[in-house]
Amino acid sequence: HLKGELVSYEWSPDGRQAVLVMRGEIDGDKPRPLVIDALQFKADRDGYLTAQWRSHLYLLDVSSGKVQPLTADPARADSLPAFSPDGRQIAYVSNRNDTESQLGVDELNLIAATAGSTPHLLLSTWSPNHQHLAWSPDGTQLAFLRGSEPRFNAYMMDELALAEIATARVRVLTHQLDRAVLSPAFSSDGKSIQFAVEDDGYQYPA
């Protein structure tokens, strides 16, 4: 039983936990003034982007039903969690937009899958159209999508990139491809990555 708005969730590999992406509970009985504390304060479909709108991560223990907060910085919106193959870590996207330099930037964070843990920044990248995180089967690499700086937003084509967990070293794999990609997924042996390519209104697997 949850009091907030459930946005999405991801199961841990062993099925004993789930990480929930939730927004704050909305009090519909008492209209309150909107507090604007960010440069980007409104969006299509979502409306006003108040602190209550920003999503955070919570850990659900399946056997007991207990839910505990994992991230709670009110200045950030946390989303797109992905468990590492061993279930010990969660990679996720964190965004804040209270300064101009933070607009259009995804921060990819890692946090232990235990309530009370402190996240640490793996890397920052330009926000793509459709971010997606995927761990390699051995847990040493993280696939993600890279966009372009905001002034090129109308021409942005998401690129597939790999980050080494230990060093944060990044390799861009589709820089020579003049099409946007989405939904990367590692093969079971970790030697290749499957993804979709957008091409003139169509998509095809590659």
mmCIF file of C-alpha atoms in Angstrom:
data_model
loop_
_atom_site.group_PDB
_atom_site.id
_atom_site.type_symbol
_atom_site.label_atom_id
_atom_site.label_comp_id
_atom_site.label_asym_id
_atom_site.label_seq_id
_atom_site.Cartn_x
_atom_site.Cartn_y
_atom_site.Cartn_z
ATOM 1 C CA HIS A 1 0.000 0.000 0.000
ATOM 2 C CA LEU A 2 1.680 3.181 -1.242
ATOM 3 C CA LYS A 3 0.805 6.788 -0.501
ATOM 4 C CA GLY A 4 2.704 8.351 -3.391
ATOM 5 C CA GLU A 5 2.261 8.062 -7.137
ATOM 6 C CA LEU A 6 3.963 4.937 -8.513
ATOM 7 C CA VAL A 7 5.728 5.849 -11.770
ATOM 8 C CA SER A 8 7.556 2.586 -12.521
ATOM 9 C CA TYR A 9 9.405 -0.302 -10.849
ATOM 10 C CA GLU A 10 12.164 -2.851 -11.474
ATOM 11 C CA TRP A 11 12.661 -6.303 -9.937
ATOM 12 C CA SER A 12 15.948 -7.370 -8.377
ATOM 13 C CA PRO A 13 17.574 -10.403 -10.047
ATOM 14 C CA ASP A 14 16.644 -12.706 -7.130
ATOM 15 C CA GLY A 15 13.053 -11.433 -6.978
ATOM 16 C CA ARG A 16 13.273 -10.546 -3.290
ATOM 17 C CA GLN A 17 13.251 -6.795 -3.819
ATOM 18 C CA ALA A 18 11.848 -4.257 -6.210
ATOM 19 C CA VAL A 19 12.972 -0.681 -6.643
ATOM 20 C CA LEU A 20 10.028 1.693 -6.993
ATOM 21 C CA VAL A 21 10.056 5.066 -8.719
ATOM 22 C CA MET A 22 7.512 7.261 -6.919
ATOM 23 C CA ARG A 23 6.381 10.858 -6.694
ATOM 24 C CA GLY A 24 5.026 12.549 -3.591
ATOM 25 C CA GLU A 25 1.431 12.206 -2.475
ATOM 26 C CA ILE A 26 -0.833 14.875 -3.948
ATOM 27 C CA ASP A 27 -3.196 16.605 -1.551
ATOM 28 C CA GLY A 28 -6.251 17.341 -3.666
ATOM 29 C CA ASP A 29 -8.323 18.841 -0.840
ATOM 30 C CA LYS A 30 -6.209 21.905 -0.140
ATOM 31 C CA PRO A 31 -4.941 23.912 -3.137
ATOM 32 C CA ARG A 32 -1.547 25.403 -2.346
ATOM 33 C CA PRO A 33 0.642 28.035 -4.016
ATOM 34 C CA LEU A 34 3.105 26.646 -6.542
ATOM 35 C CA VAL A 35 6.728 27.153 -5.486
ATOM 36 C CA ILE A 36 8.977 27.632 -8.514
ATOM 37 C CA ASP A 37 12.549 26.619 -7.636
ATOM 38 C CA ALA A 38 14.014 25.583 -11.009
ATOM 39 C CA LEU A 39 14.701 27.108 -14.407
ATOM 40 C CA GLN A 40 12.578 24.473 -16.123
ATOM 41 C CA PHE A 41 9.337 24.667 -14.175
ATOM 42 C CA LYS A 42 6.751 23.340 -16.638
ATOM 43 C CA ALA A 43 6.505 20.543 -19.234
ATOM 44 C CA ASP A 44 3.985 19.176 -21.691
ATOM 45 C CA ARG A 45 1.728 16.490 -20.150
ATOM 46 C CA ASP A 46 3.326 16.883 -16.702
ATOM 47 C CA GLY A 47 2.341 20.477 -15.984
ATOM 48 C CA TYR A 48 4.222 22.341 -13.244
ATOM 49 C CA LEU A 49 7.422 20.602 -12.134
ATOM 50 C CA THR A 50 7.286 21.242 -8.400
ATOM 51 C CA ALA A 51 9.405 19.455 -5.778
ATOM 52 C CA GLN A 52 6.439 17.145 -5.144
ATOM 53 C CA TRP A 53 6.456 16.149 -8.826
ATOM 54 C CA ARG A 54 10.105 14.977 -8.707
ATOM 55 C CA SER A 55 10.357 11.216 -8.454
ATOM 56 C CA HIS A 56 12.610 9.295 -6.068
ATOM 57 C CA LEU A 57 13.622 5.672 -5.547
ATOM 58 C CA TYR A 58 12.248 3.357 -2.858
ATOM 59 C CA LEU A 59 13.100 -0.239 -1.977
ATOM 60 C CA LEU A 60 10.263 -2.721 -1.562
ATOM 61 C CA ASP A 61 10.965 -5.891 0.439
ATOM 62 C CA VAL A 62 8.680 -8.422 -1.225
ATOM 63 C CA SER A 63 8.263 -10.809 1.713
ATOM 64 C CA SER A 64 7.331 -8.145 4.287
ATOM 65 C CA GLY A 65 5.864 -5.459 2.035
ATOM 66 C CA LYS A 66 8.046 -2.848 3.751
ATOM 67 C CA VAL A 67 8.983 0.179 1.649
ATOM 68 C CA GLN A 68 12.036 2.296 2.512
ATOM 69 C CA PRO A 69 13.379 5.410 0.736
ATOM 70 C CA LEU A 70 16.586 4.968 -1.229
ATOM 71 C CA THR A 71 16.998 8.491 -2.670
ATOM 72 C CA ALA A 72 15.346 11.609 -1.292
ATOM 73 C CA ASP A 73 17.129 14.784 -2.453
ATOM 74 C CA PRO A 74 14.212 17.223 -3.046
ATOM 75 C CA ALA A 75 16.244 19.122 -5.670
ATOM 76 C CA ARG A 76 16.590 16.033 -7.861
ATOM 77 C CA ALA A 77 14.331 13.831 -9.947
ATOM 78 C CA ASP A 78 15.501 10.204 -9.881
ATOM 79 C CA SER A 79 14.355 7.629 -12.436
ATOM 80 C CA LEU A 80 15.146 4.626 -14.652
ATOM 81 C CA PRO A 81 16.708 2.310 -12.016
ATOM 82 C CA ALA A 82 18.511 -0.838 -13.177
ATOM 83 C CA PHE A 83 19.808 -3.561 -10.827
ATOM 84 C CA SER A 84 23.310 -4.905 -11.368
ATOM 85 C CA PRO A 85 23.384 -8.625 -12.272
ATOM 86 C CA ASP A 86 24.396 -9.573 -8.718
ATOM 87 C CA GLY A 87 21.621 -7.405 -7.258
ATOM 88 C CA ARG A 88 23.990 -5.425 -5.053
ATOM 89 C CA GLN A 89 23.917 -2.107 -6.897
ATOM 90 C CA ILE A 90 21.371 0.013 -8.691
ATOM 91 C CA ALA A 91 22.254 2.372 -11.520
ATOM 92 C CA TYR A 92 19.817 5.212 -12.092
ATOM 93 C CA VAL A 93 19.382 8.601 -13.722
ATOM 94 C CA SER A 94 19.291 11.759 -11.621
ATOM 95 C CA ASN A 95 18.371 15.199 -12.956
ATOM 96 C CA ARG A 96 18.331 18.664 -11.461
ATOM 97 C CA ASN A 97 17.612 21.906 -13.272
ATOM 98 C CA ASP A 98 17.997 24.763 -10.819
ATOM 99 C CA THR A 99 20.986 26.198 -12.726
ATOM 100 C CA GLU A 100 21.495 26.713 -16.451
ATOM 101 C CA SER A 101 24.472 24.341 -16.610
ATOM 102 C CA GLN A 102 22.314 21.450 -15.364
ATOM 103 C CA LEU A 103 19.630 21.727 -18.033
ATOM 104 C CA GLY A 104 19.699 18.827 -20.485
ATOM 105 C CA VAL A 105 22.153 16.772 -18.395
ATOM 106 C CA ASP A 106 21.672 13.221 -17.108
ATOM 107 C CA GLU A 107 23.737 12.203 -14.098
ATOM 108 C CA LEU A 108 24.216 8.434 -13.968
ATOM 109 C CA ASN A 109 24.541 7.364 -10.356
ATOM 110 C CA LEU A 110 25.284 4.098 -8.582
ATOM 111 C CA ILE A 111 23.901 3.194 -5.173
ATOM 112 C CA ALA A 112 23.986 0.040 -3.051
ATOM 113 C CA ALA A 113 20.639 -1.758 -2.981
ATOM 114 C CA THR A 114 20.261 -1.135 0.745
ATOM 115 C CA ALA A 115 18.196 1.560 2.433
ATOM 116 C CA GLY A 116 20.355 4.359 3.840
ATOM 117 C CA SER A 117 23.067 3.996 1.208
ATOM 118 C CA THR A 118 24.806 7.014 -0.304
ATOM 119 C CA PRO A 119 24.827 7.348 -4.104
ATOM 120 C CA HIS A 120 27.965 8.197 -6.037
ATOM 121 C CA LEU A 121 28.217 9.772 -9.452
ATOM 122 C CA LEU A 122 29.458 7.523 -12.256
ATOM 123 C CA LEU A 123 29.276 10.119 -15.038
ATOM 124 C CA SER A 124 27.315 12.999 -16.541
ATOM 125 C CA THR A 125 26.067 13.033 -20.122
ATOM 126 C CA TRP A 126 23.823 15.115 -22.351
ATOM 127 C CA SER A 127 20.248 13.902 -21.942
ATOM 128 C CA PRO A 128 18.990 11.832 -24.888
ATOM 129 C CA ASN A 129 15.418 11.594 -26.124
ATOM 130 C CA HIS A 130 14.919 8.116 -24.641
ATOM 131 C CA GLN A 131 17.410 7.223 -21.906
ATOM 132 C CA HIS A 132 17.864 3.544 -21.084
ATOM 133 C CA LEU A 133 20.402 1.825 -18.816
ATOM 134 C CA ALA A 134 21.558 -1.773 -19.287
ATOM 135 C CA TRP A 135 24.201 -3.680 -17.300
ATOM 136 C CA SER A 136 26.571 -6.121 -18.955
ATOM 137 C CA PRO A 137 26.070 -9.703 -17.673
ATOM 138 C CA ASP A 138 29.375 -9.595 -15.763
ATOM 139 C CA GLY A 139 28.491 -6.277 -14.103
ATOM 140 C CA THR A 140 31.579 -4.449 -15.344
ATOM 141 C CA GLN A 141 29.937 -2.160 -17.909
ATOM 142 C CA LEU A 142 26.825 -0.039 -18.232
ATOM 143 C CA ALA A 143 25.220 0.757 -21.582
ATOM 144 C CA PHE A 144 23.448 4.105 -21.826
ATOM 145 C CA LEU A 145 22.271 6.609 -24.415
ATOM 146 C CA ARG A 146 23.914 9.975 -25.034
ATOM 147 C CA GLY A 147 22.188 13.030 -26.463
ATOM 148 C CA SER A 148 23.370 16.460 -27.548
ATOM 149 C CA GLU A 149 23.629 19.792 -25.788
ATOM 150 C CA PRO A 150 20.248 21.560 -25.526
ATOM 151 C CA ARG A 151 20.861 24.057 -28.351
ATOM 152 C CA PHE A 152 20.885 21.104 -30.785
ATOM 153 C CA ASN A 153 17.779 19.517 -29.257
ATOM 154 C CA ALA A 154 15.711 19.643 -32.465
ATOM 155 C CA TYR A 155 18.401 17.666 -34.324
ATOM 156 C CA MET A 156 19.314 15.237 -31.545
ATOM 157 C CA MET A 157 20.030 11.603 -32.421
ATOM 158 C CA ASP A 158 20.599 9.370 -29.399
ATOM 159 C CA GLU A 159 23.948 7.542 -29.452
ATOM 160 C CA LEU A 160 24.779 4.237 -27.791
ATOM 161 C CA ALA A 161 27.679 4.403 -25.326
ATOM 162 C CA LEU A 162 29.385 2.121 -22.812
ATOM 163 C CA ALA A 163 30.786 3.102 -19.428
ATOM 164 C CA GLU A 164 33.211 1.004 -17.407
ATOM 165 C CA ILE A 165 31.934 0.760 -13.841
ATOM 166 C CA ALA A 166 35.404 0.719 -12.263
ATOM 167 C CA THR A 167 36.876 3.702 -14.135
ATOM 168 C CA ALA A 168 33.866 5.554 -15.645
ATOM 169 C CA ARG A 169 35.680 5.464 -18.997
ATOM 170 C CA VAL A 170 33.173 5.997 -21.821
ATOM 171 C CA ARG A 171 33.186 4.562 -25.347
ATOM 172 C CA VAL A 172 30.619 5.758 -27.882
ATOM 173 C CA LEU A 173 29.665 2.845 -30.150
ATOM 174 C CA THR A 174 27.349 4.415 -32.751
ATOM 175 C CA HIS A 175 28.981 7.777 -33.391
ATOM 176 C CA GLN A 176 29.335 6.999 -37.124
ATOM 177 C CA LEU A 177 25.679 5.953 -37.456
ATOM 178 C CA ASP A 178 23.539 8.832 -38.735
ATOM 179 C CA ARG A 179 20.379 7.491 -37.072
ATOM 180 C CA ALA A 180 19.081 7.554 -33.514
ATOM 181 C CA VAL A 181 19.136 4.358 -31.430
ATOM 182 C CA LEU A 182 17.106 3.179 -28.436
ATOM 183 C CA SER A 183 16.482 0.289 -26.028
ATOM 184 C CA PRO A 184 19.955 -1.323 -25.771
ATOM 185 C CA ALA A 185 20.175 -4.837 -24.328
ATOM 186 C CA PHE A 186 23.249 -7.043 -23.862
ATOM 187 C CA SER A 187 23.398 -10.550 -25.292
ATOM 188 C CA SER A 188 23.587 -13.306 -22.676
ATOM 189 C CA ASP A 189 27.342 -13.744 -23.219
ATOM 190 C CA GLY A 190 27.991 -9.975 -23.022
ATOM 191 C CA LYS A 191 29.815 -9.893 -26.372
ATOM 192 C CA SER A 192 27.256 -7.827 -28.255
ATOM 193 C CA ILE A 193 24.448 -5.330 -27.698
ATOM 194 C CA GLN A 194 21.094 -5.392 -29.429
ATOM 195 C CA PHE A 195 19.237 -2.128 -29.969
ATOM 196 C CA ALA A 196 16.636 -0.503 -32.176
ATOM 197 C CA VAL A 197 17.412 2.057 -34.885
ATOM 198 C CA GLU A 198 14.995 4.858 -35.780
ATOM 199 C CA ASP A 199 14.833 5.498 -39.524
ATOM 200 C CA ASP A 200 12.293 7.822 -41.154
ATOM 201 C CA GLY A 201 9.359 6.868 -38.944
ATOM 202 C CA TYR A 202 10.316 3.178 -38.742
ATOM 203 C CA GLN A 203 12.379 1.132 -36.303
ATOM 204 C CA TYR A 204 14.504 -1.929 -37.000
ATOM 205 C CA PRO A 205 16.663 -4.127 -34.728
ATOM 206 C CA ALA A 206 20.445 -4.024 -35.045
#
